[in-house]
Amino acid sequence: MGCGLNSSLIGVLCAKNLSSKDILPKFSFLHASLAYTLGGTWASLLGWLLLDYLGWRIFVLLTSIPIFIPPIFILHCYTKPEAYREIESGSDPILETPSEELPGRIFSLRALKASLFMGFNICIGYGSILLLPAIIKEHNLEAELETLENCGEVVHGHQYLILTGMNGLANVLGRLIGYPLTSRLSFAVLQSLVMLGAGISYGVILTKPGLLVESAMMGIGKLCYSIQGVENSILLYDVEYFGYSGLSLGSALMYLSGQIGAVLSTSLAVFTQSQYAVLVTLVVIVLQIVLIQCMKERN
């Protein structure tokens, strides 16, 4: 709940004060490509290093410490709203030069497509966070039946390093690759290729080729999710796409859809067999490809 409230706060703050064509790509890169992914790497790396030694209570405390950092900066660096109305030489402040208003029907359609785009993307990416541990546990359970070791099915030891590579390394690489690609390839081409790669990786997982290959394919799927996540972070704060008056509402709807996608995908990974979760993810990937072809205004 705290993370959800924190995300909503960041979304509203950035949508109101940082939406400008000059700073939007740079801000999206810093926010999504560095800060966000480093948090995921921090958690998975701590799990590999400390979870077996400290226990889950202290581990949860350590991973939650960074949550307190953004409010400290926000409160310390807070600037009065009137300051944003001061026009600096050579600047183009978004609050002083609002974009053309969109008709209600066009805004509703764009908000719907953008929300589905983010919801599908988060569903693919967040599901893998718990899907890979579920796959690892299934392989460990098969090994436990042969060796008769107690609690051998839980994720442990070097297997946390696999999670670090998938959640951390693949996420960081995807953001770093996606940032330059968004300016070099059209929206439809880039996003369709990314989803095609994700679909192939999840299709390979369905064949159950072994833990090493399945982990590698899951990493490729996470890489594709992260590349597409760059477009999500730009779309969230794009005033030209939503219009000046609809920017905050459009961003909020995207965040809401993303949270719904996260809950659905993680629930599938936890409460169903891994193959069912993979099948649902493949269906979501197909729907995302169809949606991408309908978002012609992004090209």
Coordinates of N, CA, C and O in Angstrom, one line a residue, residues 29-44 164 167-176 222 225-227 229-230:
F29 N 14.4 8.8 -18.6 CA 15.6 7.9 -18.5 C 16.1 7.8 -17.1 O 16.4 6.8 -16.6
L30 N 16.2 9.0 -16.4 CA 16.7 9.0 -15.0 C 15.8 8.3 -14.1 O 16.2 7.5 -13.2
H31 N 14.5 8.5 -14.3 CA 13.5 7.9 -13.4 C 13.3 6.4 -13.6 O 13.4 5.6 -12.6
A32 N 13.1 6.0 -14.8 CA 12.8 4.6 -15.1 C 14.0 3.8 -15.4 O 14.1 2.6 -15.0
S33 N 15.0 4.4 -16.1 CA 16.2 3.6 -16.5 C 17.2 3.4 -15.4 O 18.0 2.5 -15.4
L34 N 17.3 4.4 -14.5 CA 18.3 4.3 -13.4 C 17.7 4.1 -12.0 O 17.9 3.0 -11.4
A35 N 16.9 5.0 -11.5 CA 16.4 4.9 -10.2 C 15.5 3.7 -10.0 O 15.7 3.0 -9.0
Y36 N 14.5 3.5 -10.9 CA 13.6 2.4 -10.7 C 14.3 1.1 -10.8 O 14.1 0.2 -9.9
T37 N 15.1 0.9 -11.8 CA 15.8 -0.4 -12.0 C 16.8 -0.7 -10.9 O 17.0 -1.9 -10.5
L38 N 17.5 0.3 -10.4 CA 18.4 0.1 -9.3 C 17.8 -0.4 -8.1 O 18.3 -1.2 -7.3
G39 N 16.5 0.0 -7.8 CA 15.8 -0.5 -6.7 C 15.5 -2.0 -6.8 O 15.6 -2.7 -5.8
G40 N 15.1 -2.4 -8.0 CA 14.9 -3.8 -8.2 C 16.2 -4.6 -8.0 O 16.2 -5.8 -7.5
T41 N 17.3 -4.1 -8.5 CA 18.6 -4.8 -8.4 C 19.0 -4.8 -6.9 O 19.5 -5.9 -6.4
W42 N 18.7 -3.7 -6.2 CA 19.1 -3.7 -4.7 C 18.4 -4.8 -4.0 O 19.0 -5.5 -3.2
A43 N 17.1 -5.0 -4.2 CA 16.3 -6.0 -3.5 C 16.8 -7.4 -3.8 O 17.0 -8.3 -2.9
S44 N 17.0 -7.7 -5.1 CA 17.4 -9.1 -5.5 C 18.8 -9.4 -5.0 O 19.1 -10.5 -4.6
T164 N 18.7 -12.3 -9.3 CA 19.4 -11.0 -9.4 C 19.7 -10.6 -10.9 O 19.5 -9.5 -11.3
N167 N 16.0 -10.0 -12.5 CA 15.3 -8.8 -12.1 C 16.2 -7.6 -12.1 O 15.7 -6.5 -12.3
G168 N 17.5 -7.8 -11.9 CA 18.4 -6.6 -11.9 C 19.1 -6.3 -13.2 O 18.8 -5.3 -13.9
L169 N 19.9 -7.3 -13.7 CA 20.7 -7.0 -14.9 C 19.8 -6.9 -16.1 O 20.0 -5.9 -16.9
A170 N 18.9 -7.8 -16.3 CA 18.0 -7.7 -17.5 C 17.2 -6.4 -17.5 O 17.0 -5.7 -18.5
N171 N 16.8 -6.0 -16.3 CA 16.0 -4.7 -16.2 C 16.8 -3.5 -16.5 O 16.4 -2.6 -17.3
V172 N 18.0 -3.4 -16.0 CA 18.9 -2.3 -16.2 C 19.3 -2.3 -17.7 O 19.2 -1.2 -18.4
L173 N 19.7 -3.4 -18.3 CA 20.1 -3.4 -19.7 C 18.9 -3.0 -20.6 O 19.1 -2.3 -21.6
G174 N 17.7 -3.5 -20.3 CA 16.6 -3.2 -21.1 C 16.3 -1.7 -21.1 O 16.0 -1.1 -22.2
R175 N 16.4 -1.0 -20.0 CA 16.2 0.4 -19.9 C 17.3 1.2 -20.7 O 17.0 2.1 -21.4
L176 N 18.5 0.7 -20.6 CA 19.6 1.4 -21.3 C 19.5 1.2 -22.8 O 19.9 2.1 -23.5
K222 N 12.1 -10.5 -19.5 CA 12.3 -9.3 -18.6 C 13.0 -8.2 -19.4 O 12.6 -7.0 -19.2
Y225 N 10.4 -6.5 -21.6 CA 9.5 -5.7 -20.7 C 10.2 -4.4 -20.4 O 9.5 -3.3 -20.4
S226 N 11.5 -4.4 -20.1 CA 12.2 -3.2 -19.7 C 12.3 -2.2 -20.9 O 12.3 -1.0 -20.7
I227 N 12.6 -2.8 -22.0 CA 12.7 -1.9 -23.2 C 11.4 -1.2 -23.5 O 11.4 0.0 -23.7
G229 N 9.2 -0.6 -21.2 CA 9.0 0.3 -20.1 C 9.5 1.7 -20.3 O 9.0 2.6 -19.7
V230 N 10.5 1.9 -21.2 CA 11.0 3.2 -21.5 C 9.9 4.0 -22.1 O 9.6 5.2 -21.8

